[in-house]
mmCIF file of C-alpha atoms and ligand atoms in Angstrom:
data_model
loop_
_atom_site.group_PDB
_atom_site.id
_atom_site.type_symbol
_atom_site.label_atom_id
_atom_site.label_comp_id
_atom_site.label_asym_id
_atom_site.label_seq_id
_atom_site.Cartn_x
_atom_site.Cartn_y
_atom_site.Cartn_z
ATOM 1 C CA MET K 1 -0.034 0.167 -0.080
ATOM 2 C CA SER K 2 1.025 3.379 -0.809
ATOM 3 C CA MET K 3 0.008 7.048 -0.602
ATOM 4 C CA TYR K 4 -1.603 9.841 -2.645
ATOM 5 C CA LYS K 5 -0.966 13.347 -2.548
ATOM 6 C CA LEU K 6 -3.867 15.315 -2.273
ATOM 7 C CA ASN K 7 -4.637 19.089 -3.165
ATOM 8 C CA ASP K 8 -3.861 20.319 0.195
ATOM 9 C CA GLY K 9 -0.372 18.564 0.562
ATOM 10 C CA ARG K 10 -1.292 15.649 2.922
ATOM 11 C CA ASN K 11 -0.957 11.943 2.026
ATOM 12 C CA ILE K 12 -3.748 9.607 2.422
ATOM 13 C CA PRO K 13 -3.762 5.844 1.842
ATOM 14 C CA ASN K 14 -4.444 4.226 -1.541
ATOM 15 C CA PHE K 15 -6.632 1.715 -0.635
ATOM 16 C CA GLY K 16 -9.462 2.130 2.439
ATOM 17 C CA PHE K 17 -11.826 0.191 4.726
ATOM 18 C CA GLY K 18 -15.551 1.011 4.426
ATOM 19 C CA THR K 19 -17.685 0.569 7.722
ATOM 20 C CA TYR K 20 -20.974 0.853 6.491
ATOM 21 C CA LYS K 21 -23.366 -1.602 8.597
ATOM 22 C CA LEU K 22 -20.696 -2.480 11.017
ATOM 23 C CA ASN K 23 -22.016 -1.277 14.632
ATOM 24 C CA GLY K 24 -21.869 -2.562 18.242
ATOM 25 C CA HIS K 25 -20.030 -5.214 19.427
ATOM 26 C CA ALA K 26 -19.660 -7.484 16.521
ATOM 27 C CA GLY K 27 -18.619 -3.799 14.012
ATOM 28 C CA VAL K 28 -16.078 -3.544 16.948
ATOM 29 C CA GLN K 29 -14.676 -7.050 16.519
ATOM 30 C CA SER K 30 -14.502 -6.620 12.453
ATOM 31 C CA ILE K 31 -12.809 -3.364 12.314
ATOM 32 C CA VAL K 32 -10.116 -4.197 14.977
ATOM 33 C CA SER K 33 -9.430 -7.306 12.283
ATOM 34 C CA ALA K 34 -9.435 -5.103 9.647
ATOM 35 C CA ILE K 35 -6.790 -2.754 11.153
ATOM 36 C CA ASN K 36 -4.839 -5.679 12.283
ATOM 37 C CA ASN K 37 -5.274 -6.984 8.455
ATOM 38 C CA GLY K 38 -3.155 -3.301 7.284
ATOM 39 C CA TYR K 39 -5.589 -1.377 6.795
ATOM 40 C CA LYS K 40 -4.755 2.159 7.707
ATOM 41 C CA MET K 41 -7.821 3.879 6.316
ATOM 42 C CA LEU K 42 -11.845 3.954 7.506
ATOM 43 C CA ASP K 43 -14.472 5.641 6.623
ATOM 44 C CA THR K 44 -17.231 6.246 8.697
ATOM 45 C CA ALA K 45 -20.019 8.873 8.512
ATOM 46 C CA TYR K 46 -22.753 10.602 11.319
ATOM 47 C CA ASN K 47 -25.182 8.647 9.518
ATOM 48 C CA TYR K 48 -23.954 5.567 9.881
ATOM 49 C CA GLU K 49 -24.297 5.566 13.606
ATOM 50 C CA ASN K 50 -21.123 4.061 14.000
ATOM 51 C CA GLU K 51 -18.526 6.681 14.639
ATOM 52 C CA GLY K 52 -18.539 5.612 18.076
ATOM 53 C CA THR K 53 -17.812 1.627 16.936
ATOM 54 C CA VAL K 54 -14.856 3.150 14.928
ATOM 55 C CA GLY K 55 -13.426 5.115 17.945
ATOM 56 C CA LYS K 56 -13.558 2.122 20.164
ATOM 57 C CA ALA K 57 -12.006 -0.437 17.483
ATOM 58 C CA ILE K 58 -8.572 2.024 16.800
ATOM 59 C CA GLU K 59 -8.542 1.783 21.106
ATOM 60 C CA GLU K 60 -8.677 -1.990 21.077
ATOM 61 C CA SER K 61 -6.410 -2.487 17.850
ATOM 62 C CA GLY K 62 -3.600 -0.919 19.745
ATOM 63 C CA VAL K 63 -1.975 0.974 16.298
ATOM 64 C CA ASN K 64 -0.896 4.488 17.341
ATOM 65 C CA ARG K 65 -3.997 6.984 15.948
ATOM 66 C CA ASP K 66 -1.169 8.480 14.105
ATOM 67 C CA GLU K 67 -0.755 5.880 11.453
ATOM 68 C CA LEU K 68 -4.441 5.656 10.748
ATOM 69 C CA THR K 69 -6.545 7.827 8.287
ATOM 70 C CA ILE K 70 -9.846 8.179 10.018
ATOM 71 C CA THR K 71 -12.476 9.454 7.459
ATOM 72 C CA SER K 72 -16.182 11.013 8.592
ATOM 73 C CA LYS K 73 -19.036 12.457 6.516
ATOM 74 C CA LEU K 74 -21.700 15.578 7.341
ATOM 75 C CA PRO K 75 -25.394 14.701 6.774
ATOM 76 C CA GLY K 76 -27.196 17.329 4.526
ATOM 77 C CA ARG K 77 -29.478 17.526 7.738
ATOM 78 C CA TYR K 78 -26.515 19.600 9.562
ATOM 79 C CA TYR K 79 -25.830 21.725 6.725
ATOM 80 C CA ALA K 80 -26.493 25.408 8.046
ATOM 81 C CA HIS K 81 -22.615 26.484 9.199
ATOM 82 C CA GLN K 82 -23.565 26.528 12.912
ATOM 83 C CA ASP K 83 -25.124 23.070 12.915
ATOM 84 C CA ALA K 84 -21.879 21.794 10.390
ATOM 85 C CA ILE K 85 -19.521 22.590 12.931
ATOM 86 C CA THR K 86 -21.467 21.095 16.616
ATOM 87 C CA ALA K 87 -22.579 18.016 14.386
ATOM 88 C CA LEU K 88 -18.884 17.356 13.417
ATOM 89 C CA GLN K 89 -18.159 17.993 17.230
ATOM 90 C CA GLU K 90 -20.269 15.570 17.977
ATOM 91 C CA SER K 91 -18.787 13.115 15.427
ATOM 92 C CA LEU K 92 -15.657 13.717 17.427
ATOM 93 C CA TYR K 93 -17.110 13.131 20.549
ATOM 94 C CA ARG K 94 -18.983 10.127 19.562
ATOM 95 C CA ALA K 95 -15.646 8.512 17.972
ATOM 96 C CA HIS K 96 -13.155 10.036 21.144
ATOM 97 C CA LEU K 97 -10.915 11.849 18.579
ATOM 98 C CA ASP K 98 -9.432 15.080 18.674
ATOM 99 C CA HIS K 99 -9.714 15.683 14.492
ATOM 100 C CA PHE K 100 -11.094 13.590 11.561
ATOM 101 C CA ASP K 101 -8.276 13.022 8.999
ATOM 102 C CA LEU K 102 -10.356 13.792 6.009
ATOM 103 C CA TYR K 103 -14.328 15.265 6.282
ATOM 104 C CA LEU K 104 -16.947 14.731 3.479
ATOM 105 C CA LEU K 105 -20.059 16.010 2.586
ATOM 106 C CA HIS K 106 -21.981 13.649 2.667
ATOM 107 C CA TRP K 107 -24.621 14.301 -0.357
ATOM 108 C CA PRO K 108 -24.973 17.814 -2.065
ATOM 109 C CA ASN K 109 -28.585 17.677 -2.280
ATOM 110 C CA PRO K 110 -28.802 20.469 -4.711
ATOM 111 C CA LYS K 111 -32.394 20.849 -4.809
ATOM 112 C CA ARG K 112 -31.637 22.337 -1.429
ATOM 113 C CA GLY K 113 -29.086 24.724 -2.273
ATOM 114 C CA MET K 114 -27.123 24.158 1.461
ATOM 115 C CA TYR K 115 -24.110 23.083 0.117
ATOM 116 C CA VAL K 116 -21.908 25.882 -0.619
ATOM 117 C CA GLU K 117 -22.538 26.854 3.025
ATOM 118 C CA ALA K 118 -21.913 23.519 4.214
ATOM 119 C CA TRP K 119 -18.598 23.783 2.577
ATOM 120 C CA GLN K 120 -17.525 26.961 3.820
ATOM 121 C CA ALA K 121 -17.956 25.446 7.519
ATOM 122 C CA LEU K 122 -15.611 22.722 6.278
ATOM 123 C CA ILE K 123 -12.936 25.292 5.297
ATOM 124 C CA ASP K 124 -13.566 26.815 8.954
ATOM 125 C CA ALA K 125 -13.382 23.353 10.317
ATOM 126 C CA GLN K 126 -10.007 22.725 8.714
ATOM 127 C CA LYS K 127 -8.585 26.431 9.816
ATOM 128 C CA PHE K 128 -9.705 25.296 13.056
ATOM 129 C CA GLY K 129 -8.076 21.949 13.468
ATOM 130 C CA LEU K 130 -10.970 19.689 13.400
ATOM 131 C CA VAL K 131 -10.258 18.020 10.111
ATOM 132 C CA LYS K 132 -6.716 17.698 8.584
ATOM 133 C CA SER K 133 -7.969 17.405 4.700
ATOM 134 C CA ILE K 134 -11.782 18.234 3.691
ATOM 135 C CA GLY K 135 -13.746 16.685 0.525
ATOM 136 C CA VAL K 136 -16.946 15.895 -1.065
ATOM 137 C CA CYS K 137 -19.241 12.652 -1.452
ATOM 138 C CA ASN K 138 -21.514 12.388 -4.556
ATOM 139 C CA PHE K 139 -20.884 16.110 -6.456
ATOM 140 C CA LEU K 140 -20.741 16.483 -9.854
ATOM 141 C CA PRO K 141 -19.391 18.767 -12.200
ATOM 142 C CA GLU K 142 -21.890 21.448 -11.424
ATOM 143 C CA HIS K 143 -21.268 21.302 -7.723
ATOM 144 C CA LEU K 144 -17.679 21.411 -8.149
ATOM 145 C CA ASP K 145 -17.228 24.138 -10.520
ATOM 146 C CA LYS K 146 -19.928 26.042 -7.737
ATOM 147 C CA LEU K 147 -17.789 25.577 -4.747
ATOM 148 C CA LYS K 148 -14.760 26.894 -7.031
ATOM 149 C CA ALA K 149 -16.721 29.803 -7.872
ATOM 150 C CA GLU K 150 -17.851 30.751 -4.599
ATOM 151 C CA THR K 151 -15.130 29.779 -1.816
ATOM 152 C CA GLY K 152 -12.228 29.305 -4.343
ATOM 153 C CA ILE K 153 -11.502 26.040 -2.651
ATOM 154 C CA LEU K 154 -11.885 22.603 -4.347
ATOM 155 C CA PRO K 155 -12.531 19.594 -2.377
ATOM 156 C CA ALA K 156 -9.144 17.547 -2.010
ATOM 157 C CA ILE K 157 -11.785 14.774 -2.904
ATOM 158 C CA ASN K 158 -14.871 12.908 -4.270
ATOM 159 C CA GLN K 159 -16.250 9.841 -2.893
ATOM 160 C CA ILE K 160 -18.320 8.336 -5.779
ATOM 161 C CA GLU K 161 -20.004 5.168 -6.835
ATOM 162 C CA LEU K 162 -17.921 3.321 -8.712
ATOM 163 C CA HIS K 163 -17.683 -0.427 -9.613
ATOM 164 C CA PRO K 164 -17.033 -1.868 -12.950
ATOM 165 C CA TYR K 165 -20.875 -1.075 -13.923
ATOM 166 C CA PHE K 166 -20.751 2.013 -12.978
ATOM 167 C CA ASN K 167 -17.018 3.346 -13.947
ATOM 168 C CA GLN K 168 -17.595 6.950 -13.927
ATOM 169 C CA ALA K 169 -15.618 7.888 -16.730
ATOM 170 C CA PRO K 170 -16.170 11.640 -16.985
ATOM 171 C CA MET K 171 -16.161 12.045 -13.220
ATOM 172 C CA ARG K 172 -13.235 10.428 -12.899
ATOM 173 C CA LYS K 173 -11.680 12.794 -15.836
ATOM 174 C CA TYR K 174 -12.866 16.048 -14.118
ATOM 175 C CA ASP K 175 -11.555 15.213 -10.750
ATOM 176 C CA HIS K 176 -8.018 14.425 -12.072
ATOM 177 C CA ASP K 177 -8.288 17.686 -14.632
ATOM 178 C CA ASN K 178 -9.375 19.966 -11.450
ATOM 179 C CA GLY K 179 -6.811 17.705 -8.760
ATOM 180 C CA ILE K 180 -9.151 16.170 -6.819
ATOM 181 C CA VAL K 181 -8.625 12.249 -5.798
ATOM 182 C CA THR K 182 -11.613 10.090 -6.552
ATOM 183 C CA MET K 183 -12.655 7.677 -4.242
ATOM 184 C CA ASP K 184 -14.835 4.778 -4.603
ATOM 185 C CA TRP K 185 -17.444 4.339 -2.919
ATOM 186 C CA SER K 186 -19.100 0.570 -3.442
ATOM 187 C CA PRO K 187 -16.188 -0.601 -5.334
ATOM 188 C CA LEU K 188 -17.464 -3.924 -5.569
ATOM 189 C CA GLY K 189 -21.242 -3.010 -6.591
ATOM 190 C CA ARG K 190 -22.230 -4.138 -2.937
ATOM 191 C CA ALA K 191 -21.271 -7.568 -4.030
ATOM 192 C CA SER K 192 -24.241 -7.863 -6.653
ATOM 193 C CA SER K 193 -24.128 -9.531 -9.819
ATOM 194 C CA VAL K 194 -20.978 -7.821 -11.114
ATOM 195 C CA LEU K 195 -19.328 -10.868 -9.474
ATOM 196 C CA LYS K 196 -20.441 -13.245 -11.465
ATOM 197 C CA ASP K 197 -19.474 -11.176 -14.406
ATOM 198 C CA PRO K 198 -17.942 -13.665 -17.236
ATOM 199 C CA VAL K 199 -15.786 -11.363 -18.224
ATOM 200 C CA LEU K 200 -14.630 -10.898 -14.931
ATOM 201 C CA ILE K 201 -14.489 -14.472 -14.214
ATOM 202 C CA GLU K 202 -12.239 -15.200 -17.117
ATOM 203 C CA LEU K 203 -9.892 -12.381 -15.989
ATOM 204 C CA GLY K 204 -9.804 -13.756 -12.209
ATOM 205 C CA LYS K 205 -8.303 -17.282 -14.188
ATOM 206 C CA LYS K 206 -6.107 -15.543 -16.257
ATOM 207 C CA TYR K 207 -4.518 -13.453 -13.129
ATOM 208 C CA HIS K 208 -4.890 -16.349 -10.752
ATOM 209 C CA LYS K 209 -6.714 -13.703 -8.617
ATOM 210 C CA THR K 210 -10.423 -13.455 -7.057
ATOM 211 C CA VAL K 211 -12.841 -11.771 -9.147
ATOM 212 C CA GLY K 212 -13.326 -8.705 -6.361
ATOM 213 C CA GLN K 213 -9.058 -9.161 -6.532
ATOM 214 C CA ILE K 214 -9.255 -8.472 -10.528
ATOM 215 C CA ILE K 215 -12.453 -5.493 -9.520
ATOM 216 C CA PHE K 216 -10.164 -3.414 -7.052
ATOM 217 C CA ARG K 217 -6.632 -3.944 -8.838
ATOM 218 C CA TRP K 218 -8.411 -2.496 -11.904
ATOM 219 C CA GLU K 219 -9.788 0.528 -9.520
ATOM 220 C CA HIS K 220 -6.284 1.151 -7.992
ATOM 221 C CA GLN K 221 -4.819 1.367 -11.898
ATOM 222 C CA LEU K 222 -7.515 3.721 -12.709
ATOM 223 C CA ASP K 223 -5.580 5.774 -10.110
ATOM 224 C CA THR K 224 -8.571 6.076 -7.212
ATOM 225 C CA ILE K 225 -8.784 4.781 -4.251
ATOM 226 C CA PRO K 226 -11.059 1.817 -3.008
ATOM 227 C CA ILE K 227 -12.930 1.102 0.710
ATOM 228 C CA PRO K 228 -14.395 -2.118 0.747
ATOM 229 C CA LYS K 229 -16.506 -3.288 3.999
ATOM 230 C CA SER K 230 -15.826 -6.449 4.701
ATOM 231 C CA ALA K 231 -17.133 -7.987 8.089
ATOM 232 C CA SER K 232 -15.046 -11.335 6.979
ATOM 233 C CA PRO K 233 -11.445 -11.441 8.269
ATOM 234 C CA VAL K 234 -10.409 -13.614 5.275
ATOM 235 C CA ARG K 235 -12.157 -11.227 2.735
ATOM 236 C CA GLN K 236 -10.589 -8.007 4.391
ATOM 237 C CA ARG K 237 -6.824 -9.742 3.996
ATOM 238 C CA GLU K 238 -8.063 -11.057 0.158
ATOM 239 C CA ASN K 239 -9.590 -7.895 -0.774
ATOM 240 C CA LEU K 240 -6.425 -5.802 0.116
ATOM 241 C CA ASP K 241 -3.695 -8.905 -1.887
ATOM 242 C CA ILE K 242 -3.452 -6.966 -4.671
ATOM 243 C CA PHE K 243 -0.548 -5.004 -5.218
ATOM 244 C CA ASP K 244 1.250 -7.683 -6.644
ATOM 245 C CA PHE K 245 0.646 -7.954 -10.358
ATOM 246 C CA GLU K 246 -0.503 -5.525 -12.907
ATOM 247 C CA ILE K 247 -3.594 -5.791 -15.372
ATOM 248 C CA SER K 248 -2.862 -5.655 -18.599
ATOM 249 C CA SER K 249 -4.159 -2.019 -20.940
ATOM 250 C CA ASP K 250 -6.281 -4.757 -22.977
ATOM 251 C CA ASP K 251 -7.656 -6.465 -20.265
ATOM 252 C CA MET K 252 -8.017 -2.557 -18.563
ATOM 253 C CA LYS K 253 -10.174 -2.183 -21.588
ATOM 254 C CA LYS K 254 -11.837 -5.288 -21.210
ATOM 255 C CA ILE K 255 -13.073 -4.209 -17.951
ATOM 256 C CA ASN K 256 -13.653 -0.702 -18.528
ATOM 257 C CA ASP K 257 -16.482 -1.795 -21.246
ATOM 258 C CA LEU K 258 -18.566 -3.211 -18.558
ATOM 259 C CA THR K 259 -20.163 0.247 -17.780
ATOM 260 C CA LYS K 260 -23.477 0.980 -18.576
ATOM 261 C CA PRO K 261 -25.556 4.038 -18.380
ATOM 262 C CA ASP K 262 -27.869 2.663 -15.635
ATOM 263 C CA GLY K 263 -25.278 0.241 -13.382
ATOM 264 C CA ARG K 264 -26.294 1.951 -10.431
ATOM 265 C CA THR K 265 -26.645 -0.007 -7.611
ATOM 266 C CA ASN K 266 -29.429 1.544 -6.366
ATOM 267 C CA ASP K 267 -30.150 4.579 -8.430
ATOM 268 C CA GLN K 268 -28.561 7.324 -6.183
ATOM 269 C CA ASP K 269 -28.462 9.939 -9.563
ATOM 270 C CA PRO K 270 -26.742 12.995 -7.115
ATOM 271 C CA ALA K 271 -28.769 15.502 -9.639
ATOM 272 C CA VAL K 272 -31.682 14.126 -8.153
ATOM 273 C CA TYR K 273 -31.323 12.080 -5.254
ATOM 274 C CA GLU K 274 -31.268 12.994 -1.779
ATOM 275 C CA GLU K 275 -30.091 12.018 1.396
ATOM 276 C CA PHE K 276 -30.154 13.869 4.936
HETATM 277 N N1 NAP S 1 -20.168 8.424 0.297
HETATM 278 C C1 NAP S 1 -21.495 7.728 0.188
HETATM 279 O O1 NAP S 1 -22.410 8.291 -0.256
HETATM 280 C C2 NAP S 1 -21.252 6.357 0.246
HETATM 281 C C3 NAP S 1 -22.463 5.295 -0.090
HETATM 282 C C4 NAP S 1 -22.455 3.961 -0.072
HETATM 283 C C5 NAP S 1 -21.189 3.050 0.752
HETATM 284 N N2 NAP S 1 -20.161 4.379 1.220
HETATM 285 C C6 NAP S 1 -18.997 3.646 1.631
HETATM 286 O O2 NAP S 1 -18.174 2.793 1.016
HETATM 287 C C7 NAP S 1 -18.405 1.762 1.902
HETATM 288 C C8 NAP S 1 -17.841 0.311 0.596
HETATM 289 O O3 NAP S 1 -19.101 0.529 0.217
HETATM 290 P P1 NAP S 1 -20.562 -0.580 0.096
HETATM 291 O O4 NAP S 1 -20.277 -1.244 1.567
HETATM 292 O O5 NAP S 1 -21.588 -0.045 0.022
HETATM 293 O O6 NAP S 1 -20.745 -2.077 -0.578
HETATM 294 P P2 NAP S 1 -19.107 -2.978 -1.036
HETATM 295 O O7 NAP S 1 -17.930 -2.395 -0.359
HETATM 296 O O8 NAP S 1 -19.027 -2.697 -2.448
HETATM 297 O O9 NAP S 1 -19.431 -4.467 -0.843
HETATM 298 C C9 NAP S 1 -19.993 -4.680 0.543
HETATM 299 C C10 NAP S 1 -20.366 -6.385 0.157
HETATM 300 O O10 NAP S 1 -19.255 -6.610 -0.280
HETATM 301 C C11 NAP S 1 -19.008 -8.012 0.219
HETATM 302 N N3 NAP S 1 -17.460 -8.758 0.341
HETATM 303 C C12 NAP S 1 -16.669 -7.917 0.342
HETATM 304 N N4 NAP S 1 -15.725 -8.485 0.309
HETATM 305 C C13 NAP S 1 -16.027 -9.522 -0.490
HETATM 306 C C14 NAP S 1 -15.046 -10.457 -1.541
HETATM 307 N N5 NAP S 1 -14.042 -10.428 -1.371
HETATM 308 N N6 NAP S 1 -16.038 -11.308 -2.208
HETATM 309 C C15 NAP S 1 -17.492 -11.090 -2.249
HETATM 310 N N7 NAP S 1 -18.117 -10.445 -1.034
HETATM 311 C C16 NAP S 1 -17.456 -9.797 -0.793
HETATM 312 C C17 NAP S 1 -19.185 -7.757 1.645
HETATM 313 O O11 NAP S 1 -20.158 -8.526 2.550
HETATM 314 P P3 NAP S 1 -18.799 -9.415 4.035
HETATM 315 O O12 NAP S 1 -19.016 -7.999 5.130
HETATM 316 O O13 NAP S 1 -20.090 -10.479 4.233
HETATM 317 O O14 NAP S 1 -17.282 -9.662 3.726
HETATM 318 C C18 NAP S 1 -20.250 -6.818 2.200
HETATM 319 O O15 NAP S 1 -21.806 -7.608 1.696
HETATM 320 C C19 NAP S 1 -19.301 1.487 2.691
HETATM 321 O O16 NAP S 1 -18.719 0.493 3.486
HETATM 322 C C20 NAP S 1 -19.052 3.278 3.112
HETATM 323 O O17 NAP S 1 -17.772 3.419 4.196
HETATM 324 C C21 NAP S 1 -19.949 5.336 1.148
#
């Protein structure tokens, strides 16, 4: 595992661990296992209701806090400036942390017209030292253009749905051209039909890797950061074991060609979908 340089000069790991649905005691055990299996970056959110679980797992892992990159996210119902700062403080109290390494706006919710105010709150929180790097999730080019026009500051990270059935080529190009690192949520498409795709099964046989490893290696070679969730220690190790082979450019193209215009797992188009 190596690091990506962000547009604010900081570095973050090129692979992470998703924690959605990992809650309570079982969640702590899964996350401790992930940390002990070598994951250096954990992705949580206010709305996952597991920031406490993540904080407990950090404490129980015995790993030095400074070796970990911890990400959380602000829910849309707290996009007014003071609400945003208070919610962030509450998240830190829940996690028993004094800062997050990365803090993201969870959805643009464009019809509400609040995301620029929330972004300004993140800029201020960064100045206060509550967060090291700031970014967004699910932002489209028009939303990012607006942040730039109104605050002069672009996010370090855009975390978006990305897997072989929805590879986000135009959004990745926009992010890349604007110095934003793309991070992939549901990088396995939530373990849906993509895992049974014949092209990916064939490539797994060719490279002596599992379908999951082919997908994560493809995402890595697209210069994006996958953050798969797995409760299973075996699959946690398997998912991280992608740094000893290279997919050829012909095979990269075969995977790129699997994308579908309607390939989103849950039809969550950020232009219209809202989450609070
Ligand atoms: N910003 C956003 O709006 C947003 C939205 C969604 C998700 N996220 C973040 O992204 C993370 C990852 O996304 P996700 O959890 O939706 O989906 P995902 O990581 O694509 O898929 C998770 C599912 O895949 C299974 N799995 C993991 N590794 C596997 C393997 N090697 N082979 C077969 N199955 C495997 C897991 O089961 P087991 O646990 O049993 O292994 C789980 O059911 C989330 O946890 C969350 O942190 C962010």
